mmCIF file of C-alpha atoms and ligand atoms in Angstrom:
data_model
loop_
_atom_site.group_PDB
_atom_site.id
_atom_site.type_symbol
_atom_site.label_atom_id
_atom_site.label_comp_id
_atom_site.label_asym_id
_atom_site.label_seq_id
_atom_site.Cartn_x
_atom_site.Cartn_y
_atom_site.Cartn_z
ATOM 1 C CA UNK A 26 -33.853 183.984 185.208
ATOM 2 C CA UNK A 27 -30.782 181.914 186.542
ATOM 3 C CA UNK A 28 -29.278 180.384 184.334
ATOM 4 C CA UNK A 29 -27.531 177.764 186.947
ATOM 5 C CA UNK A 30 -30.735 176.426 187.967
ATOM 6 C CA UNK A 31 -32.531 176.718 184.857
ATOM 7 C CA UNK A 32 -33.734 173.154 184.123
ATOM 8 C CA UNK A 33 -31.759 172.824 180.944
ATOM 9 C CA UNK A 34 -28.565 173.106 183.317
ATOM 10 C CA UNK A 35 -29.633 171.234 185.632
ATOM 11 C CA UNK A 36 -30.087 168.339 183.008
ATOM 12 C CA UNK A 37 -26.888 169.361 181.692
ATOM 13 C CA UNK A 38 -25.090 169.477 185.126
ATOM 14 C CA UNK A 39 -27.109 165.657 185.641
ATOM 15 C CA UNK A 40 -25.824 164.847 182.333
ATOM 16 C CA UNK A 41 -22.236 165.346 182.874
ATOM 17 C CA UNK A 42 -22.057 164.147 186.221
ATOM 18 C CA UNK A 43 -23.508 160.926 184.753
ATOM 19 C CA UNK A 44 -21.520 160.442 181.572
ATOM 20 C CA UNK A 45 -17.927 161.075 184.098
ATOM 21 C CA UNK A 46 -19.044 158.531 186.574
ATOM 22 C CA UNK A 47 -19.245 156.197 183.572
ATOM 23 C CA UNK A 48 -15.978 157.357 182.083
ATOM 24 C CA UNK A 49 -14.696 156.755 185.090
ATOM 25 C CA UNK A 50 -16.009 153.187 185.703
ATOM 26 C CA UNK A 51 -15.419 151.720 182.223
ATOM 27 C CA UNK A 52 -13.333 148.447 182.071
ATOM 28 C CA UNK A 53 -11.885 148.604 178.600
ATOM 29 C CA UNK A 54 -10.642 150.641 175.796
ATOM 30 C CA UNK A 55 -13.137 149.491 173.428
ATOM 31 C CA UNK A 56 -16.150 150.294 176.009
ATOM 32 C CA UNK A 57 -14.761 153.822 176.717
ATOM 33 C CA UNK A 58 -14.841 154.018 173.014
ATOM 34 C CA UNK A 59 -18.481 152.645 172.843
ATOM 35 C CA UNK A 60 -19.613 155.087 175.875
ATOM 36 C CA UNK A 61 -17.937 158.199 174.527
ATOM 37 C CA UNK A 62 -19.948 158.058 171.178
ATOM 38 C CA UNK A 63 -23.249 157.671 172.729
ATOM 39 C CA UNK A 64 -21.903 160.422 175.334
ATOM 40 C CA UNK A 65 -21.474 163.381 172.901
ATOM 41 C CA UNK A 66 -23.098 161.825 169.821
ATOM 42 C CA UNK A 67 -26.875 163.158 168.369
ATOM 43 C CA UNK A 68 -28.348 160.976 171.023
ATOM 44 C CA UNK A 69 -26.430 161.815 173.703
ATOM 45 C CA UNK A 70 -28.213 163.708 176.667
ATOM 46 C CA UNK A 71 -25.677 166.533 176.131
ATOM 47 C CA UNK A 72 -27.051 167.097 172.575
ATOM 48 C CA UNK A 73 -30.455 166.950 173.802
ATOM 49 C CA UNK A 74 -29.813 170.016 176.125
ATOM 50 C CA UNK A 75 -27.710 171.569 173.129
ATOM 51 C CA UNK A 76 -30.919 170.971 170.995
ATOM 52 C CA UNK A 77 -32.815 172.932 173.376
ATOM 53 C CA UNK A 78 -30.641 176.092 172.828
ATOM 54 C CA UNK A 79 -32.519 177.343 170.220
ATOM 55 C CA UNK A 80 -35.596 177.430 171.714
ATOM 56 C CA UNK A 81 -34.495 179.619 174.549
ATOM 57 C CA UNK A 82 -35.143 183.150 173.652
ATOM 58 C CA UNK A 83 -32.954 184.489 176.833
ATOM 59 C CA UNK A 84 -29.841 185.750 174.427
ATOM 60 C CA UNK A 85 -27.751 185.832 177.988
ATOM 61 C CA UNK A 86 -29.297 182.325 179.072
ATOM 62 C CA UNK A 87 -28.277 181.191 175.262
ATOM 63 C CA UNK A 88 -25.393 181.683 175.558
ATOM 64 C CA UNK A 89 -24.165 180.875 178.930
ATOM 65 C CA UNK A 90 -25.594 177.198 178.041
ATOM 66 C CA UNK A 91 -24.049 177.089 175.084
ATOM 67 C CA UNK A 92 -20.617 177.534 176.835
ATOM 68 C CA UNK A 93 -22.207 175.230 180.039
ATOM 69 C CA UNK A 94 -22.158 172.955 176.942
ATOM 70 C CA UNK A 95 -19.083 173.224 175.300
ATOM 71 C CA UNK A 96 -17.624 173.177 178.924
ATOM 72 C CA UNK A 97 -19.455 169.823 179.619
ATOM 73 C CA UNK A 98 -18.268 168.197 176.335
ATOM 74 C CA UNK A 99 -14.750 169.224 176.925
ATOM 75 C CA UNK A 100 -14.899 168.065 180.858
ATOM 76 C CA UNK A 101 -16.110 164.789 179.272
ATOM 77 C CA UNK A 102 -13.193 164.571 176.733
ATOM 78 C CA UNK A 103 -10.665 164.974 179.348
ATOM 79 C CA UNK A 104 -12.288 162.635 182.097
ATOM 80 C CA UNK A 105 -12.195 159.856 178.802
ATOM 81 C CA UNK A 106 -8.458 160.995 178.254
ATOM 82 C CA UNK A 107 -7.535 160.449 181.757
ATOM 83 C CA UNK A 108 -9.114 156.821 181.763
ATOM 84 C CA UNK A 109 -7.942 155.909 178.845
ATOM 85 C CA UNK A 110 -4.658 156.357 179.856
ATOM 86 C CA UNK A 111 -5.393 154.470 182.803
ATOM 87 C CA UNK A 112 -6.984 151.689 180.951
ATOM 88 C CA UNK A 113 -4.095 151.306 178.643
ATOM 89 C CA UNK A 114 -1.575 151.065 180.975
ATOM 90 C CA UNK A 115 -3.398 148.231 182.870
ATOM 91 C CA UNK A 116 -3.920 146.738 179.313
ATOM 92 C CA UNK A 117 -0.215 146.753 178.461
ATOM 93 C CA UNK A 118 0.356 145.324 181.579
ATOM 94 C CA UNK A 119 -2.301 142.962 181.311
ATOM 95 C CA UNK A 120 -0.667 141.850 177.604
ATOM 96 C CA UNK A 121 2.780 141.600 179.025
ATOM 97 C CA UNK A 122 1.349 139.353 181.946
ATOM 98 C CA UNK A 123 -0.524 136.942 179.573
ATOM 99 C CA UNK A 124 2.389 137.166 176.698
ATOM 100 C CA UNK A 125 5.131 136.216 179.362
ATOM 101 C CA UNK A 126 7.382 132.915 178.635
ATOM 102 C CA UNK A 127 8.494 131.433 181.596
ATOM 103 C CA UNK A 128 11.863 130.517 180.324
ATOM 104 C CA UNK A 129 12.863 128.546 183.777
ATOM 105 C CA UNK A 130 9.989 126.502 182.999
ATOM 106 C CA UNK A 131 10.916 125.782 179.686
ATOM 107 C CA UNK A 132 14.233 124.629 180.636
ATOM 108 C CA UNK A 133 12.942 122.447 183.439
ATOM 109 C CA UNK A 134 10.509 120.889 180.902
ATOM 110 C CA UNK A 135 12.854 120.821 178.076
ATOM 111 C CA UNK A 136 15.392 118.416 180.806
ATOM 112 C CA UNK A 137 12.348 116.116 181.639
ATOM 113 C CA UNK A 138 10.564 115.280 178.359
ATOM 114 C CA UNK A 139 13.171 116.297 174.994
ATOM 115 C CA UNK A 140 15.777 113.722 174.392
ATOM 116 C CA UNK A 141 19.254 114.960 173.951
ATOM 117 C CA UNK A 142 21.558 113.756 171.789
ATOM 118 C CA UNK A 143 24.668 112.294 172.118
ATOM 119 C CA UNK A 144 28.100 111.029 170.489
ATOM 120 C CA UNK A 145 28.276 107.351 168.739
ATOM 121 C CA UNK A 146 30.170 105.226 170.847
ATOM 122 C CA UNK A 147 32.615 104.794 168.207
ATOM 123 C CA UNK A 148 33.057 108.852 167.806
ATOM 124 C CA UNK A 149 33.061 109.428 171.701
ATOM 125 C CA UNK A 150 35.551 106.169 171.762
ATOM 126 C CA UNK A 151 37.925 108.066 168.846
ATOM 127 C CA UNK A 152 38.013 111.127 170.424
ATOM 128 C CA UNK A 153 39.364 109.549 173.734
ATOM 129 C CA UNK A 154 41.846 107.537 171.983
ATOM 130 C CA UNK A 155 43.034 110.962 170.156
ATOM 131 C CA UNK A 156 43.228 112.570 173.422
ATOM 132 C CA UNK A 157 45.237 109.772 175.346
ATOM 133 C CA UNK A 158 48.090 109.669 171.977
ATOM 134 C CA UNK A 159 48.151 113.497 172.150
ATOM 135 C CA UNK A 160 49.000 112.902 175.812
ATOM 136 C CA UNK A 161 51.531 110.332 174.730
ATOM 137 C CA UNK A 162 53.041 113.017 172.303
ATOM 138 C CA UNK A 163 51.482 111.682 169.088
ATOM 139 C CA UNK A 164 49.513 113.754 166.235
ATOM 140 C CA UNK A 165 47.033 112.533 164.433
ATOM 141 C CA UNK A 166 47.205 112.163 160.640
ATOM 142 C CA UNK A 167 43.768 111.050 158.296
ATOM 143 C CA UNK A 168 44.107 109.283 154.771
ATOM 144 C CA UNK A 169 41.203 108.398 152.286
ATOM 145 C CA UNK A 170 38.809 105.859 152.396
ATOM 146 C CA UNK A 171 39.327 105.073 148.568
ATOM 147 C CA UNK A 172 42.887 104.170 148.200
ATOM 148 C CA UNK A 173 44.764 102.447 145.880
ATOM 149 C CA UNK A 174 46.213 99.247 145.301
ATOM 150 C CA UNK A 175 49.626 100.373 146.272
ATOM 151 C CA UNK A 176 48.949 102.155 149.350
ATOM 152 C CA UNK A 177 46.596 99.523 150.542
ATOM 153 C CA UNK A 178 48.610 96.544 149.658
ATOM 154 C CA UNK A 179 51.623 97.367 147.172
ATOM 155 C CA UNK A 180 53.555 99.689 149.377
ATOM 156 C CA UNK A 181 52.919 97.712 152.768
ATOM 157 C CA UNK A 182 55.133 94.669 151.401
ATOM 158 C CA UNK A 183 52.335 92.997 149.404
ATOM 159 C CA UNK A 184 53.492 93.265 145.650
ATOM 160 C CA UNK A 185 50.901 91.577 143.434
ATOM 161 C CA UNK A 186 49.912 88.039 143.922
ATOM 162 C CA UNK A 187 51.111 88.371 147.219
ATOM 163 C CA UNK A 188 49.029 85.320 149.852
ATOM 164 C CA UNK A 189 49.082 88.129 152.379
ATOM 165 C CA UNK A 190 46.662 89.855 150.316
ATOM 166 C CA UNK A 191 44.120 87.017 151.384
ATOM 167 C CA UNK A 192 44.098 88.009 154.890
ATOM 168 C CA UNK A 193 41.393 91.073 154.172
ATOM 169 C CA UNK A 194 38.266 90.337 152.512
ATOM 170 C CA UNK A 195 38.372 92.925 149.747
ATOM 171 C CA UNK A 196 35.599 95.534 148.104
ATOM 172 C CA UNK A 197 36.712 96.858 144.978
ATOM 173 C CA UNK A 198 35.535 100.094 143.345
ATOM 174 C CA UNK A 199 35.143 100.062 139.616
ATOM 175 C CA UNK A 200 38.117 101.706 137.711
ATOM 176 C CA UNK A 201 39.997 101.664 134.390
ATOM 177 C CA UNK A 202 42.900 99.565 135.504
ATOM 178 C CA UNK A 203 40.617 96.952 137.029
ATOM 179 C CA UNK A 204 41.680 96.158 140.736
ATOM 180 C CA UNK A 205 43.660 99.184 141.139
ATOM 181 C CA UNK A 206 41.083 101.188 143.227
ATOM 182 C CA UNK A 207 40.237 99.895 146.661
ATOM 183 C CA UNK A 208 37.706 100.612 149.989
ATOM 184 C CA UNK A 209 40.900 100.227 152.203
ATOM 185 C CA UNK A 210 40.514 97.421 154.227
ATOM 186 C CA UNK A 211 42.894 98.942 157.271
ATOM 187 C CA UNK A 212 44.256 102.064 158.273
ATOM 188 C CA UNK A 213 47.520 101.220 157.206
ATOM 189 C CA UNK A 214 48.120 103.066 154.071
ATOM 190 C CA UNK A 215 48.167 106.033 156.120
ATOM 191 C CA UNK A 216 51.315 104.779 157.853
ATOM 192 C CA UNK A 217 53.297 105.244 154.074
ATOM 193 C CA UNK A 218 50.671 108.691 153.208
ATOM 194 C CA UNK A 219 52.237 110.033 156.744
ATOM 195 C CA UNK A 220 55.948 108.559 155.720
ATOM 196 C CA UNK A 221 56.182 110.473 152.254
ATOM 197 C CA UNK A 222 54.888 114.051 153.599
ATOM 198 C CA UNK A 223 56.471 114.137 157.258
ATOM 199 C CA UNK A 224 60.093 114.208 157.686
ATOM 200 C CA UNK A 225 61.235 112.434 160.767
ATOM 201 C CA UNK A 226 61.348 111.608 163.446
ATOM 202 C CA UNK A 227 57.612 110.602 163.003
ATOM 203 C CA UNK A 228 55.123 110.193 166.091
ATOM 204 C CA UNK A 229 51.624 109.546 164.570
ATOM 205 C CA UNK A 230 48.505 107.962 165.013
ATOM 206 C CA UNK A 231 45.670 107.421 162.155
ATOM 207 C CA UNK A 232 42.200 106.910 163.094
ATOM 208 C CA UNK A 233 39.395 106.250 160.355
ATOM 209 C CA UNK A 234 37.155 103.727 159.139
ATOM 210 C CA UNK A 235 38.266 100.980 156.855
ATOM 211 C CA UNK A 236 35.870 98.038 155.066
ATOM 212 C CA UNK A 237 35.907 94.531 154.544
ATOM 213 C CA UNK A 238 33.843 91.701 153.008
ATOM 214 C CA UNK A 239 32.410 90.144 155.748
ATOM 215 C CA UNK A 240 29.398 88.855 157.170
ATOM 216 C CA UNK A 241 28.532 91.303 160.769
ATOM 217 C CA UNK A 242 28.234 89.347 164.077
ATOM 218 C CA UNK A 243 29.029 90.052 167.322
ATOM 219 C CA UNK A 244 32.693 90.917 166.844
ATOM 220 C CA UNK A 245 32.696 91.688 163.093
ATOM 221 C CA UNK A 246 31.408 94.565 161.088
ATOM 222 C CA UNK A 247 31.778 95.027 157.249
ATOM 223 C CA UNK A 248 32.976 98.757 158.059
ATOM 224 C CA UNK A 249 34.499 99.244 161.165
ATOM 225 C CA UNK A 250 36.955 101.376 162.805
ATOM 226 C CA UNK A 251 40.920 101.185 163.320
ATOM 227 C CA UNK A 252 43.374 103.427 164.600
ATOM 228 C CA UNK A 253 46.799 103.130 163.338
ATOM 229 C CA UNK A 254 49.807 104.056 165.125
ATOM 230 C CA UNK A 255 53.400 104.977 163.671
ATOM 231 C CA UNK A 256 56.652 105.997 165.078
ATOM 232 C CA UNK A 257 59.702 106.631 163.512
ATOM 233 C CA UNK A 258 62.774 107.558 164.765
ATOM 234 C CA UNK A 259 66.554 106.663 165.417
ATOM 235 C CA UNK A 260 67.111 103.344 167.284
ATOM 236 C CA UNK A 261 63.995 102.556 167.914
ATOM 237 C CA UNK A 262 63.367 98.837 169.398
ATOM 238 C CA UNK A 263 60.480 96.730 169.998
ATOM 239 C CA UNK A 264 60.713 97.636 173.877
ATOM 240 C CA UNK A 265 59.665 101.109 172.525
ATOM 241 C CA UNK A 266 56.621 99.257 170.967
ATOM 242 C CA UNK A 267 56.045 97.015 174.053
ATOM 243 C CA UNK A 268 56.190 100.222 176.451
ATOM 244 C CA UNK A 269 53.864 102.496 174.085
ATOM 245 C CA UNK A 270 51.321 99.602 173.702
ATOM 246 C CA UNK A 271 51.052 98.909 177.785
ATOM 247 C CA UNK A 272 51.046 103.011 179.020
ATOM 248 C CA UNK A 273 48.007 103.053 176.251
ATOM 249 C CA UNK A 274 46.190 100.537 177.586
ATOM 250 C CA UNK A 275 46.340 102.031 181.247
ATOM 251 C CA UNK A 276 45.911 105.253 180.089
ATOM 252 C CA UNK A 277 42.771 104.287 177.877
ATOM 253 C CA UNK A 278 41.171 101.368 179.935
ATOM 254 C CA UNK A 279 42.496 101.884 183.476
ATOM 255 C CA UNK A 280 45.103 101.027 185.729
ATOM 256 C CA UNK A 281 43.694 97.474 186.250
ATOM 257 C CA UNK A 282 44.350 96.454 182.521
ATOM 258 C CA UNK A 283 47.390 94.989 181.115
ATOM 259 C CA UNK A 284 48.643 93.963 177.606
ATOM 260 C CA UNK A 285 50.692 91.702 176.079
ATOM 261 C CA UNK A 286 52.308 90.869 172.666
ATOM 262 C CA UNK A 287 51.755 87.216 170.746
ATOM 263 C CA UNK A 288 53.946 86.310 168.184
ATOM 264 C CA UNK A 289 51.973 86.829 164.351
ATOM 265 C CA UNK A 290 52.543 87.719 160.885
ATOM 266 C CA UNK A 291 51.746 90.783 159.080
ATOM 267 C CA UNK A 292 53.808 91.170 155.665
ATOM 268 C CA UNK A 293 54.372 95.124 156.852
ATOM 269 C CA UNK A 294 56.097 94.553 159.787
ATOM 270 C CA UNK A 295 58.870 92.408 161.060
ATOM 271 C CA UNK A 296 58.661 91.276 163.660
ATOM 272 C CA UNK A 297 55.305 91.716 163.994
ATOM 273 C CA UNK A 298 52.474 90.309 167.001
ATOM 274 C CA UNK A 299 49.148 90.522 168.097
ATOM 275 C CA UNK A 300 47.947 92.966 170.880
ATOM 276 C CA UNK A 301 45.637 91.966 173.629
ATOM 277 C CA UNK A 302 44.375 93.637 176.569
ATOM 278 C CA UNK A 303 43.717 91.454 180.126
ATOM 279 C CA UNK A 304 40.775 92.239 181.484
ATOM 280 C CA UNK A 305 40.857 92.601 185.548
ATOM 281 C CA UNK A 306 38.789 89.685 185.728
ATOM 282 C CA UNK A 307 41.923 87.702 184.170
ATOM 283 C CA UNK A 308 40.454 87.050 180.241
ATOM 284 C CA UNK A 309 42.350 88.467 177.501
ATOM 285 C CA UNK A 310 40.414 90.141 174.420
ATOM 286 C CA UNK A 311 42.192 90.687 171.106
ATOM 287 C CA UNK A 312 42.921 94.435 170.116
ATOM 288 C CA UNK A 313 45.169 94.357 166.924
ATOM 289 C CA UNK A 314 48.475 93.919 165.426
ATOM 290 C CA UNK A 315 51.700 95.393 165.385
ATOM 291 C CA UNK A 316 55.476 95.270 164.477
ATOM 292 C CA UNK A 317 58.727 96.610 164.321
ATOM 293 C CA UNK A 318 57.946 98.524 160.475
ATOM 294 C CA UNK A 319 59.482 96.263 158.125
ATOM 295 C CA UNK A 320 62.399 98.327 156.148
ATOM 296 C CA UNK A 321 60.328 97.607 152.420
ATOM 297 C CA UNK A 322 58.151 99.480 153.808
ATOM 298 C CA UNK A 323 60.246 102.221 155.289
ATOM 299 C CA UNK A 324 61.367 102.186 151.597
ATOM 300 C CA UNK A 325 58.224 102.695 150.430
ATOM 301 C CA UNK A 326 57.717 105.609 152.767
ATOM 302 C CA UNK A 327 61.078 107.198 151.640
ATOM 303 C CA UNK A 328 62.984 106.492 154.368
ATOM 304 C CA UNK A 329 66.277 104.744 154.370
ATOM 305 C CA UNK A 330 66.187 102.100 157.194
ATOM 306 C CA UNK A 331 70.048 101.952 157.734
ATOM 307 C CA UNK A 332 69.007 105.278 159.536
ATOM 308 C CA UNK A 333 65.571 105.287 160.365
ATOM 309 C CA UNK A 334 63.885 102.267 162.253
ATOM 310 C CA UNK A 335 60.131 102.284 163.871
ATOM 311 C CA UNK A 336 57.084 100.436 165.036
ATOM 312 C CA UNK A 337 53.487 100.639 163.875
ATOM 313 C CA UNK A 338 50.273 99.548 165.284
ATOM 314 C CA UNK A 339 46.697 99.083 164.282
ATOM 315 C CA UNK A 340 43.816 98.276 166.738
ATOM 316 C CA UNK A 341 40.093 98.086 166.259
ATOM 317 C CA UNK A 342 38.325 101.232 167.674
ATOM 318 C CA UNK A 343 34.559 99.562 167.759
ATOM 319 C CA UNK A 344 35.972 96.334 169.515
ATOM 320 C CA UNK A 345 37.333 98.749 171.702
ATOM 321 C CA UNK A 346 34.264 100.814 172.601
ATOM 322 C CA UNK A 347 32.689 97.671 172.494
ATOM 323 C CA UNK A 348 34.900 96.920 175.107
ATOM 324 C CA UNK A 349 35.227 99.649 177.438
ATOM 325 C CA UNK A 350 31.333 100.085 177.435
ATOM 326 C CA UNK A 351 30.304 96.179 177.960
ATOM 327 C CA UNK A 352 28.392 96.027 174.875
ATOM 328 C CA UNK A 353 28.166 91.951 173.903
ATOM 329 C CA UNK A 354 26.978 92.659 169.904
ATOM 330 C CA UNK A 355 29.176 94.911 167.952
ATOM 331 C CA UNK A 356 25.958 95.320 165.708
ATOM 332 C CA UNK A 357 23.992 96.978 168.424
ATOM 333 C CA UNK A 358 26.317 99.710 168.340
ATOM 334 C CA UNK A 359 24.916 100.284 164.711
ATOM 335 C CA UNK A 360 21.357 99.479 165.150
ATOM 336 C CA UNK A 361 20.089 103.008 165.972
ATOM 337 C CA UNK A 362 17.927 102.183 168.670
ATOM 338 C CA UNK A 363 17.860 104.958 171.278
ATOM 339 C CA UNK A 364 17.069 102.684 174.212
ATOM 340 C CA UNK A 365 20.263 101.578 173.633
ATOM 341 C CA UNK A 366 22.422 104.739 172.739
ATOM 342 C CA UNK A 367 20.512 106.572 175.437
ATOM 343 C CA UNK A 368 22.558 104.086 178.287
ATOM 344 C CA UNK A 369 25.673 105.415 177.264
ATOM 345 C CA UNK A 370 26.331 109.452 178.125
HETATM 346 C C1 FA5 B 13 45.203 94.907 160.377
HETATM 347 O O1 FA5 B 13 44.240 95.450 159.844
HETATM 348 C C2 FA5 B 13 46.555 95.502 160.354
HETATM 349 N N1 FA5 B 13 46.596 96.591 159.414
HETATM 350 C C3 FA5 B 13 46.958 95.922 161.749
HETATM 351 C C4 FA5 B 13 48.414 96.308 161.870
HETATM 352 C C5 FA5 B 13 48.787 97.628 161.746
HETATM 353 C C6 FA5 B 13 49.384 95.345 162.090
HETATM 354 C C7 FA5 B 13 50.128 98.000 161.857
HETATM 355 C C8 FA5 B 13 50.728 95.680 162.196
HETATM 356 C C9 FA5 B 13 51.077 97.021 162.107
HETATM 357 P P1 FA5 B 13 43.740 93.017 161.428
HETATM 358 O O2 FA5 B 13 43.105 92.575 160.200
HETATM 359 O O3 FA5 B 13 44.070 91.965 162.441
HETATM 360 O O4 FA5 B 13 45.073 93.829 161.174
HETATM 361 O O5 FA5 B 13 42.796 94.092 162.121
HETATM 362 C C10 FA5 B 13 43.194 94.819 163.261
HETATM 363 C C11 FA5 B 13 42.079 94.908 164.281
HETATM 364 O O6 FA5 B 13 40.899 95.425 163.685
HETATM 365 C C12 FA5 B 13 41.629 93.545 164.839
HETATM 366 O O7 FA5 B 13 42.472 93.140 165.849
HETATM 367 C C13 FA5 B 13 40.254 93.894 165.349
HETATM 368 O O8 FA5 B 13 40.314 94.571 166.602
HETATM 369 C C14 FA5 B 13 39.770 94.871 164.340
HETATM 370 N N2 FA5 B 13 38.919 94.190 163.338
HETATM 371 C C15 FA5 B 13 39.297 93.395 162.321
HETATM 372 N N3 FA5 B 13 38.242 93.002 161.604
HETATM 373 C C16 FA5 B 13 37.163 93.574 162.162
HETATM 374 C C17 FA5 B 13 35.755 93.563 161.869
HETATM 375 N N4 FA5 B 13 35.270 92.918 160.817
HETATM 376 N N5 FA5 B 13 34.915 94.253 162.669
HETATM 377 C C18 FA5 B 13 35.411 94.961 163.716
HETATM 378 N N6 FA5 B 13 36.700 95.014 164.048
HETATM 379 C C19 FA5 B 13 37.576 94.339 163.279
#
């Protein structure tokens, strides 16, 4: 008897043909898995024919359809092999497609609908004012918020029981010596901080915030901002001070602004004025105050003023963002209302 046409081969050849053309058409991993088990498992076709071996009594037939068999099963294995390499690739691919970020599209949507933030007008106003003295050849010096009474008052020309003392509303902080511990009300202690640990010649300005008693409204804040200004040197005049004040204002506002000096009192400085700027549209906006550093305080500081002389200046940074940005209510500066920061970049 043939053994290649016996009908148990033929089934077997049928078998196998069948079970690779569905090896070869599976769509996943999972359903090669699925088809491989019923392939070569008890119920497979291919263990049907194998069942059949026994019953064949051709020893020569046996066994060549035993090997037909084994042959099959392993042709199978390797046809599943083959596709499920295939089928993983594809899969991986398929994973890295659907996995993929589309960073460019993040970006674009990240610029349309997240809100960035930005600087306080103060902060962005501070840093430009720090940047235009550096240009002027200052450095910039920072004292404490909490100060005492002498720096804030004592040293400045203001012993106790001084009227000048009434000009500033202010806050006291609890302490043993009652009085002696104050929220400085203006940048100006820094001038005699700056004085006692710089040797001249001194060319320095002071920014930080400062506190008063007061009731906010559109030009007044209970804390605010100043920026202090001292220079000391030999000879120096109040044409120095004039000179400084003016290239500042052109440098910070623009060449269209000027400023000018009035004639006012401050007990640390002698002579001393008031600084405004002139808009180009011909008003005038207070700024600050300034003086010729009166020689108490140079005292104060360390210095002797038969050879040291200088001038000091203190504006108001917020009135001065306030300013630059057309803002009419110092308080919405502080009102944390992103419509309104968001106007300002
Ligand atoms: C002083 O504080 C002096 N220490 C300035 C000075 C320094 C004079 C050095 C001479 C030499 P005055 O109190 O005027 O001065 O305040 C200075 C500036 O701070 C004002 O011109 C104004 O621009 C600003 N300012 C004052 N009070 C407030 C406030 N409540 N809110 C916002 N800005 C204010």
């Amino acid at each position: 008897m043939s053994t290649s046409s016996s009908p148990e081969m033929q089934q077997l050849a049928s078998a196998l043909a069948e079970g690779v053309a569905s090896i070869r058409s599976s769509t996943s991993s999972d359903d090669l898995r699925t088809l491989m088990s019923a392939l070569t498992g008890k119920k497979g076709a291919i263990a049907t024919v194998k069942a059949s071996l026994g019953k064949l009594t051709d020893i020569d037939a046996r066994k060549a359809l035993g090997s037909a068999v084994n042959d099959a099963l392993n042709e199978l294995h390797s046809a599943a092999e083959t596709r499920s390499r295939e089928l993983r690739t594809a899969e991986f691919a398929e994973q890295i497609q659907s996995e993929r970020v589309d960073m460019t599209e993040l970006a674009l949507s990240a610029r349309t609908t997240q809100r960035r933030g930005r600087m306080h007008l103060v902060t962005q106003a501070t840093e430009r004012l720090e940047d235009v003295f550096i240009g002027l050849g200052f450095q910039i010096a920072e004292g404490p918020e909490v100060e005492t009474d002498f720096y804030n008052f004592e040293a400045l020309n203001m012993p106790p029981s001084h009227p000048a003392r009434s000009m500033w509303d202010t806050l006291f902080i609890e302490s043993d010596v009652e009085g002696s511990v104050v929220l400085r009300t203006h940048t100006s202690p820094v001038q005699i901080r700056v004085m006692q640990e710089w040797p001249p010649p001194i060319y320095a300005v002071m920014p930080g915030r400062v506190f008063r008693k007061e009731t906010p409204d559109a030009t007044h804040m209970p804390v605010f901002h100043q920026i202090e200004g001292l220079v000391i040197d030999r000879g120096i005049t109040f044409a120095d001070l004039a000179g400084t004040i003016e290239s500042f204002t052109k440098a910070f506002f623009g060449s269209g602004f000027t400023s000018r000096l009035r004639p006012s009192y401050f007990p640390f400085t002698e002579p001393s004025a008031e600084f405004d700027i002139r808009r180009p549209d011909g008003s005038w906006i207070e700024l600050g105050g300034c003086g010729m550093v009166h020689p108490h305080v140079l005292r104060a500081g360390g210095l002797d003023p038969n050879e040291w002389s200088g001038f000091a200046f203190g504006f108001g940074i917020d009135r001065m963002a306030k300013e630059r940005h057309g803002v009419n209510d110092l308080r919405d500066m502080y009102s944390d209302d992103v419509r309104f920061t968001e106007q300002f970049s």
